[in-house]
Amino acid sequence: MPATEWGWLVTPEELENWILQDDDHVLLVNKPALLVCHPSKNGPWSSLAGACREYLQSERSHLVSRLDRETSGIVLFAKHRLKSRHLQMALERRKVSKTYIAILEGELKEETLVDAPLGPDTQSIVHSKNTVRHDGRRQDAQTRYTPLYTNGRYTLAKVDPITGRKHQIRAHALHIGHHIVGDKLYGPDEGLFLDFIEDGWTEAIAKVLPINRHALHAYRMVFDLEDGPETYIAPLTQDLVDFCSQNLGLSTESLEEILQKL
């Protein structure tokens, strides 16, 4: 796994280990954290989309679902235009339900529906940051957080975004006082985000954040298609499994039992 400042160069062997489904219509990948989806200047093997096109030896694969660099989980490619059209139409018509798994700071005691519009955070030093707004430029946004397990310090939660706004899950988590563990932008100090861009992961940042990325994972997508529902699931990545073991006291077996009930 040759490292770069912003991730790594994917090897074919690594990619094969991340592939969950490979058939005539789709390629389903369990994306690890710290890997970008879109091609970069470092060549095709520096991004998931580039690596998958090299693996498939096809320029016709269509990226249906994508994730930001630090979020792990489901990334879906359609292998031909007809499948891409069906999946994209379902997304446009909001006939897709998404479920994320997040580790939140603090104890979330009960299911919480956040119904709060989001817009640019004009008070932030980071221009890309969003916040809850009730005036100016904003979009309606709703997110449901359901606690699955907590030890008081952290909460393992199921997250159902009802709308799909930029940074919605992270901004709403901050709004209810339970930011996502490891979040450099919506966590305890947004300056960490700029520090990370400037210097990468450092000992100073590690003293503040207990994990090197925000603990958010795209766990399940269900497409409501004319021929019936299609469900895609990506198991938690190993870094989150390890965090749950070390910080929540959840064994791998206990964690799997919790997730199987979703």
PDB file of C-alpha atoms in Angstrom, residues 31-236:
ATOM      1  CA  LYS A  31     -14.496   1.887   0.472  1.00  0.00           C
ATOM      2  CA  PRO A  32     -11.946   2.328   3.249  1.00  0.00           C
ATOM      3  CA  ALA A  33     -11.475   5.708   4.874  1.00  0.00           C
ATOM      4  CA  LEU A  34      -8.810   8.118   3.583  1.00  0.00           C
ATOM      5  CA  LEU A  35      -9.270   7.129  -0.053  1.00  0.00           C
ATOM      6  CA  VAL A  36     -10.832   9.609  -2.487  1.00  0.00           C
ATOM      7  CA  CYS A  37     -13.537   8.477  -4.908  1.00  0.00           C
ATOM      8  CA  HIS A  38     -12.742  10.762  -7.819  1.00  0.00           C
ATOM      9  CA  PRO A  39      -9.618  10.584 -10.001  1.00  0.00           C
ATOM     10  CA  SER A  40      -6.679  12.709  -8.933  1.00  0.00           C
ATOM     11  CA  LYS A  41      -3.479  13.961 -10.517  1.00  0.00           C
ATOM     12  CA  ASN A  42      -1.585  11.027  -8.996  1.00  0.00           C
ATOM     13  CA  GLY A  43      -2.928   8.611 -11.597  1.00  0.00           C
ATOM     14  CA  PRO A  44      -5.788   6.098 -11.801  1.00  0.00           C
ATOM     15  CA  TRP A  45      -4.700   3.992  -8.838  1.00  0.00           C
ATOM     16  CA  SER A  46      -4.829   6.997  -6.481  1.00  0.00           C
ATOM     17  CA  SER A  47      -8.645   7.042  -6.444  1.00  0.00           C
ATOM     18  CA  LEU A  48     -11.362   4.439  -6.095  1.00  0.00           C
ATOM     19  CA  ALA A  49     -13.031   5.363  -9.390  1.00  0.00           C
ATOM     20  CA  GLY A  50      -9.733   5.189 -11.255  1.00  0.00           C
ATOM     21  CA  ALA A  51      -8.743   1.894  -9.652  1.00  0.00           C
ATOM     22  CA  CYS A  52     -12.122   0.324 -10.433  1.00  0.00           C
ATOM     23  CA  ARG A  53     -11.937   1.381 -14.079  1.00  0.00           C
ATOM     24  CA  GLU A  54      -8.461  -0.119 -14.327  1.00  0.00           C
ATOM     25  CA  TYR A  55      -9.687  -3.289 -12.612  1.00  0.00           C
ATOM     26  CA  LEU A  56     -12.694  -3.608 -14.919  1.00  0.00           C
ATOM     27  CA  GLN A  57     -10.657  -2.517 -17.941  1.00  0.00           C
ATOM     28  CA  SER A  58     -13.597  -0.349 -18.908  1.00  0.00           C
ATOM     29  CA  GLU A  59     -14.285   3.369 -19.190  1.00  0.00           C
ATOM     30  CA  ARG A  60     -18.010   2.638 -19.168  1.00  0.00           C
ATOM     31  CA  SER A  61     -18.408   2.118 -15.441  1.00  0.00           C
ATOM     32  CA  HIS A  62     -20.614   4.794 -13.898  1.00  0.00           C
ATOM     33  CA  LEU A  63     -20.112   6.005 -10.340  1.00  0.00           C
ATOM     34  CA  VAL A  64     -23.625   5.851  -8.831  1.00  0.00           C
ATOM     35  CA  SER A  65     -22.919   6.530  -5.164  1.00  0.00           C
ATOM     36  CA  ARG A  66     -19.889   8.304  -3.781  1.00  0.00           C
ATOM     37  CA  LEU A  67     -18.451   9.206  -0.409  1.00  0.00           C
ATOM     38  CA  ASP A  68     -16.070  11.841   0.835  1.00  0.00           C
ATOM     39  CA  ARG A  69     -12.501  10.928   1.609  1.00  0.00           C
ATOM     40  CA  GLU A  70     -12.920  10.103   5.290  1.00  0.00           C
ATOM     41  CA  THR A  71     -16.253   8.263   5.135  1.00  0.00           C
ATOM     42  CA  SER A  72     -16.084   4.519   4.590  1.00  0.00           C
ATOM     43  CA  GLY A  73     -18.666   2.121   3.208  1.00  0.00           C
ATOM     44  CA  ILE A  74     -20.836   1.628   0.145  1.00  0.00           C
ATOM     45  CA  VAL A  75     -19.623   2.923  -3.185  1.00  0.00           C
ATOM     46  CA  LEU A  76     -21.595   1.589  -6.132  1.00  0.00           C
ATOM     47  CA  PHE A  77     -20.619   1.465  -9.800  1.00  0.00           C
ATOM     48  CA  ALA A  78     -23.002   0.599 -12.623  1.00  0.00           C
ATOM     49  CA  LYS A  79     -21.362  -1.365 -15.417  1.00  0.00           C
ATOM     50  CA  HIS A  80     -23.572  -0.114 -18.238  1.00  0.00           C
ATOM     51  CA  ARG A  81     -25.734   2.878 -19.074  1.00  0.00           C
ATOM     52  CA  LEU A  82     -29.117   1.182 -18.584  1.00  0.00           C
ATOM     53  CA  LYS A  83     -28.295   0.113 -15.024  1.00  0.00           C
ATOM     54  CA  SER A  84     -26.813   3.517 -14.297  1.00  0.00           C
ATOM     55  CA  ARG A  85     -29.990   5.197 -15.569  1.00  0.00           C
ATOM     56  CA  HIS A  86     -32.264   3.053 -13.384  1.00  0.00           C
ATOM     57  CA  LEU A  87     -30.203   3.668 -10.251  1.00  0.00           C
ATOM     58  CA  GLN A  88     -29.732   7.387 -10.929  1.00  0.00           C
ATOM     59  CA  MET A  89     -33.459   7.851 -11.561  1.00  0.00           C
ATOM     60  CA  ALA A  90     -34.221   6.208  -8.225  1.00  0.00           C
ATOM     61  CA  LEU A  91     -31.837   8.646  -6.551  1.00  0.00           C
ATOM     62  CA  GLU A  92     -33.369  11.642  -8.320  1.00  0.00           C
ATOM     63  CA  ARG A  93     -36.893  10.544  -7.371  1.00  0.00           C
ATOM     64  CA  ARG A  94     -35.812   9.982  -3.755  1.00  0.00           C
ATOM     65  CA  LYS A  95     -36.652   6.287  -3.964  1.00  0.00           C
ATOM     66  CA  VAL A  96     -33.468   5.292  -2.187  1.00  0.00           C
ATOM     67  CA  SER A  97     -33.096   4.850   1.561  1.00  0.00           C
ATOM     68  CA  LYS A  98     -29.652   5.148   3.113  1.00  0.00           C
ATOM     69  CA  THR A  99     -28.444   3.953   6.487  1.00  0.00           C
ATOM     70  CA  TYR A 100     -25.167   5.037   8.041  1.00  0.00           C
ATOM     71  CA  ILE A 101     -23.379   3.874  11.171  1.00  0.00           C
ATOM     72  CA  ALA A 102     -21.732   6.592  13.240  1.00  0.00           C
ATOM     73  CA  ILE A 103     -19.878   6.771  16.525  1.00  0.00           C
ATOM     74  CA  LEU A 104     -20.986   9.874  18.400  1.00  0.00           C
ATOM     75  CA  GLU A 105     -19.367  11.723  21.263  1.00  0.00           C
ATOM     76  CA  GLY A 106     -21.317  11.455  24.505  1.00  0.00           C
ATOM     77  CA  GLU A 107     -24.461   9.537  25.373  1.00  0.00           C
ATOM     78  CA  LEU A 108     -27.388   9.774  22.995  1.00  0.00           C
ATOM     79  CA  LYS A 109     -30.190   8.423  25.146  1.00  0.00           C
ATOM     80  CA  GLU A 110     -33.054   8.146  22.673  1.00  0.00           C
ATOM     81  CA  GLU A 111     -33.975   8.258  19.010  1.00  0.00           C
ATOM     82  CA  THR A 112     -33.700  11.841  17.826  1.00  0.00           C
ATOM     83  CA  LEU A 113     -35.122  13.361  14.663  1.00  0.00           C
ATOM     84  CA  VAL A 114     -33.322  16.548  13.687  1.00  0.00           C
ATOM     85  CA  ASP A 115     -35.433  18.758  11.441  1.00  0.00           C
ATOM     86  CA  ALA A 116     -33.265  21.831  10.924  1.00  0.00           C
ATOM     87  CA  PRO A 117     -32.346  23.664   7.698  1.00  0.00           C
ATOM     88  CA  LEU A 118     -28.710  23.840   6.680  1.00  0.00           C
ATOM     89  CA  GLY A 119     -26.750  26.564   4.941  1.00  0.00           C
ATOM     90  CA  PRO A 120     -23.264  28.061   4.749  1.00  0.00           C
ATOM     91  CA  ASP A 121     -21.642  28.794   8.108  1.00  0.00           C
ATOM     92  CA  THR A 122     -20.701  32.429   7.592  1.00  0.00           C
ATOM     93  CA  GLN A 123     -18.992  32.547  10.998  1.00  0.00           C
ATOM     94  CA  SER A 124     -16.596  29.706  10.169  1.00  0.00           C
ATOM     95  CA  ILE A 125     -13.006  30.101   9.036  1.00  0.00           C
ATOM     96  CA  VAL A 126     -13.647  27.140   6.684  1.00  0.00           C
ATOM     97  CA  HIS A 127     -15.676  28.216   3.666  1.00  0.00           C
ATOM     98  CA  SER A 128     -17.059  24.709   2.988  1.00  0.00           C
ATOM     99  CA  LYS A 129     -18.649  24.323   6.417  1.00  0.00           C
ATOM    100  CA  ASN A 130     -22.421  24.194   6.825  1.00  0.00           C
ATOM    101  CA  THR A 131     -24.522  24.940   9.878  1.00  0.00           C
ATOM    102  CA  VAL A 132     -28.136  25.066  10.999  1.00  0.00           C
ATOM    103  CA  ARG A 133     -29.672  28.304   9.726  1.00  0.00           C
ATOM    104  CA  HIS A 134     -33.100  29.868   9.983  1.00  0.00           C
ATOM    105  CA  ASP A 135     -32.456  32.799   7.669  1.00  0.00           C
ATOM    106  CA  GLY A 136     -30.488  33.524   4.531  1.00  0.00           C
ATOM    107  CA  ARG A 137     -29.413  30.788   2.152  1.00  0.00           C
ATOM    108  CA  ARG A 138     -30.546  27.424   3.479  1.00  0.00           C
ATOM    109  CA  GLN A 139     -32.129  24.087   2.563  1.00  0.00           C
ATOM    110  CA  ASP A 140     -34.529  21.919   4.532  1.00  0.00           C
ATOM    111  CA  ALA A 141     -32.748  18.946   6.115  1.00  0.00           C
ATOM    112  CA  GLN A 142     -33.847  16.026   8.289  1.00  0.00           C
ATOM    113  CA  THR A 143     -31.724  13.329   9.929  1.00  0.00           C
ATOM    114  CA  ARG A 144     -32.742  10.577  12.344  1.00  0.00           C
ATOM    115  CA  TYR A 145     -30.223   9.297  14.916  1.00  0.00           C
ATOM    116  CA  THR A 146     -30.967   6.026  16.736  1.00  0.00           C
ATOM    117  CA  PRO A 147     -28.664   4.866  19.554  1.00  0.00           C
ATOM    118  CA  LEU A 148     -27.613   1.225  19.274  1.00  0.00           C
ATOM    119  CA  TYR A 149     -25.168   1.036  22.177  1.00  0.00           C
ATOM    120  CA  THR A 150     -23.565   3.511  24.534  1.00  0.00           C
ATOM    121  CA  ASN A 151     -21.137   3.484  27.429  1.00  0.00           C
ATOM    122  CA  GLY A 152     -21.756   7.115  28.337  1.00  0.00           C
ATOM    123  CA  ARG A 153     -18.617   8.409  26.671  1.00  0.00           C
ATOM    124  CA  TYR A 154     -19.463   7.267  23.144  1.00  0.00           C
ATOM    125  CA  THR A 155     -22.623   6.144  21.332  1.00  0.00           C
ATOM    126  CA  LEU A 156     -22.809   3.728  18.433  1.00  0.00           C
ATOM    127  CA  ALA A 157     -25.724   5.035  16.366  1.00  0.00           C
ATOM    128  CA  LYS A 158     -27.752   4.228  13.292  1.00  0.00           C
ATOM    129  CA  VAL A 159     -28.217   7.315  11.160  1.00  0.00           C
ATOM    130  CA  ASP A 160     -30.954   7.718   8.564  1.00  0.00           C
ATOM    131  CA  PRO A 161     -30.585  10.857   6.439  1.00  0.00           C
ATOM    132  CA  ILE A 162     -34.041  11.724   5.124  1.00  0.00           C
ATOM    133  CA  THR A 163     -32.657  14.452   2.893  1.00  0.00           C
ATOM    134  CA  GLY A 164     -29.251  14.590   1.254  1.00  0.00           C
ATOM    135  CA  ARG A 165     -27.577  17.917   2.008  1.00  0.00           C
ATOM    136  CA  LYS A 166     -23.834  18.549   2.090  1.00  0.00           C
ATOM    137  CA  HIS A 167     -22.276  17.415   5.391  1.00  0.00           C
ATOM    138  CA  GLN A 168     -25.806  16.875   6.708  1.00  0.00           C
ATOM    139  CA  ILE A 169     -25.113  14.021   9.128  1.00  0.00           C
ATOM    140  CA  ARG A 170     -22.059  15.724  10.588  1.00  0.00           C
ATOM    141  CA  ALA A 171     -23.635  19.188  10.875  1.00  0.00           C
ATOM    142  CA  HIS A 172     -26.801  17.859  12.513  1.00  0.00           C
ATOM    143  CA  ALA A 173     -24.762  15.726  14.921  1.00  0.00           C
ATOM    144  CA  LEU A 174     -22.906  18.851  16.036  1.00  0.00           C
ATOM    145  CA  HIS A 175     -26.233  20.699  16.317  1.00  0.00           C
ATOM    146  CA  ILE A 176     -27.571  18.201  18.885  1.00  0.00           C
ATOM    147  CA  GLY A 177     -24.331  18.243  20.861  1.00  0.00           C
ATOM    148  CA  HIS A 178     -23.050  14.816  19.808  1.00  0.00           C
ATOM    149  CA  HIS A 179     -20.506  15.413  17.058  1.00  0.00           C
ATOM    150  CA  ILE A 180     -19.067  12.424  15.252  1.00  0.00           C
ATOM    151  CA  VAL A 181     -15.903  11.030  16.789  1.00  0.00           C
ATOM    152  CA  GLY A 182     -12.791  12.118  14.917  1.00  0.00           C
ATOM    153  CA  ASP A 183     -14.488  14.929  12.992  1.00  0.00           C
ATOM    154  CA  LYS A 184     -11.904  17.601  12.241  1.00  0.00           C
ATOM    155  CA  LEU A 185     -14.417  20.140  10.881  1.00  0.00           C
ATOM    156  CA  TYR A 186     -17.604  19.548  12.901  1.00  0.00           C
ATOM    157  CA  GLY A 187     -15.857  18.344  16.042  1.00  0.00           C
ATOM    158  CA  PRO A 188     -14.347  20.115  19.044  1.00  0.00           C
ATOM    159  CA  ASP A 189     -12.173  22.546  17.035  1.00  0.00           C
ATOM    160  CA  GLU A 190     -12.640  23.373  13.353  1.00  0.00           C
ATOM    161  CA  GLY A 191      -9.055  24.645  13.280  1.00  0.00           C
ATOM    162  CA  LEU A 192      -7.980  20.999  13.297  1.00  0.00           C
ATOM    163  CA  PHE A 193      -9.305  20.747   9.756  1.00  0.00           C
ATOM    164  CA  LEU A 194      -6.970  23.473   8.547  1.00  0.00           C
ATOM    165  CA  ASP A 195      -4.076  22.041  10.557  1.00  0.00           C
ATOM    166  CA  PHE A 196      -4.655  18.679   8.927  1.00  0.00           C
ATOM    167  CA  ILE A 197      -4.711  20.169   5.432  1.00  0.00           C
ATOM    168  CA  GLU A 198      -1.445  21.964   6.180  1.00  0.00           C
ATOM    169  CA  ASP A 199       0.499  19.259   8.004  1.00  0.00           C
ATOM    170  CA  GLY A 200      -1.456  15.998   7.769  1.00  0.00           C
ATOM    171  CA  TRP A 201      -2.117  13.804  10.801  1.00  0.00           C
ATOM    172  CA  THR A 202       0.160  14.949  13.628  1.00  0.00           C
ATOM    173  CA  GLU A 203       0.744  14.092  17.272  1.00  0.00           C
ATOM    174  CA  ALA A 204      -0.936  17.376  18.230  1.00  0.00           C
ATOM    175  CA  ILE A 205      -4.134  16.390  16.414  1.00  0.00           C
ATOM    176  CA  ALA A 206      -3.956  12.854  17.832  1.00  0.00           C
ATOM    177  CA  LYS A 207      -4.066  14.331  21.347  1.00  0.00           C
ATOM    178  CA  VAL A 208      -7.462  15.861  20.554  1.00  0.00           C
ATOM    179  CA  LEU A 209      -9.066  13.262  18.271  1.00  0.00           C
ATOM    180  CA  PRO A 210      -9.136   9.555  19.205  1.00  0.00           C
ATOM    181  CA  ILE A 211      -9.265   8.343  15.582  1.00  0.00           C
ATOM    182  CA  ASN A 212      -7.662   9.660  12.395  1.00  0.00           C
ATOM    183  CA  ARG A 213     -10.936  10.155  10.470  1.00  0.00           C
ATOM    184  CA  HIS A 214     -14.549  10.882  11.269  1.00  0.00           C
ATOM    185  CA  ALA A 215     -16.273   7.703  12.409  1.00  0.00           C
ATOM    186  CA  LEU A 216     -18.975   7.555   9.754  1.00  0.00           C
ATOM    187  CA  HIS A 217     -19.761   4.536   7.575  1.00  0.00           C
ATOM    188  CA  ALA A 218     -22.273   4.118   4.728  1.00  0.00           C
ATOM    189  CA  TYR A 219     -23.791   0.814   5.816  1.00  0.00           C
ATOM    190  CA  ARG A 220     -26.841   0.162   3.635  1.00  0.00           C
ATOM    191  CA  MET A 221     -28.598   1.449   0.523  1.00  0.00           C
ATOM    192  CA  VAL A 222     -31.993   0.222  -0.664  1.00  0.00           C
ATOM    193  CA  PHE A 223     -33.128   1.184  -4.168  1.00  0.00           C
ATOM    194  CA  ASP A 224     -36.888   1.029  -4.817  1.00  0.00           C
ATOM    195  CA  LEU A 225     -36.858  -0.020  -8.475  1.00  0.00           C
ATOM    196  CA  GLU A 226     -39.701  -1.021 -10.787  1.00  0.00           C
ATOM    197  CA  ASP A 227     -38.525  -4.644 -10.731  1.00  0.00           C
ATOM    198  CA  GLY A 228     -38.370  -4.657  -6.937  1.00  0.00           C
ATOM    199  CA  PRO A 229     -36.015  -3.428  -4.241  1.00  0.00           C
ATOM    200  CA  GLU A 230     -32.258  -3.829  -4.490  1.00  0.00           C
ATOM    201  CA  THR A 231     -30.327  -3.794  -1.226  1.00  0.00           C
ATOM    202  CA  TYR A 232     -26.600  -3.208  -0.825  1.00  0.00           C
ATOM    203  CA  ILE A 233     -24.753  -3.590   2.493  1.00  0.00           C
ATOM    204  CA  ALA A 234     -21.136  -2.890   3.442  1.00  0.00           C
ATOM    205  CA  PRO A 235     -19.816  -4.274   6.753  1.00  0.00           C
ATOM    206  CA  LEU A 236     -18.048  -1.894   9.116  1.00  0.00           C
TER     207      LEU A 236
END
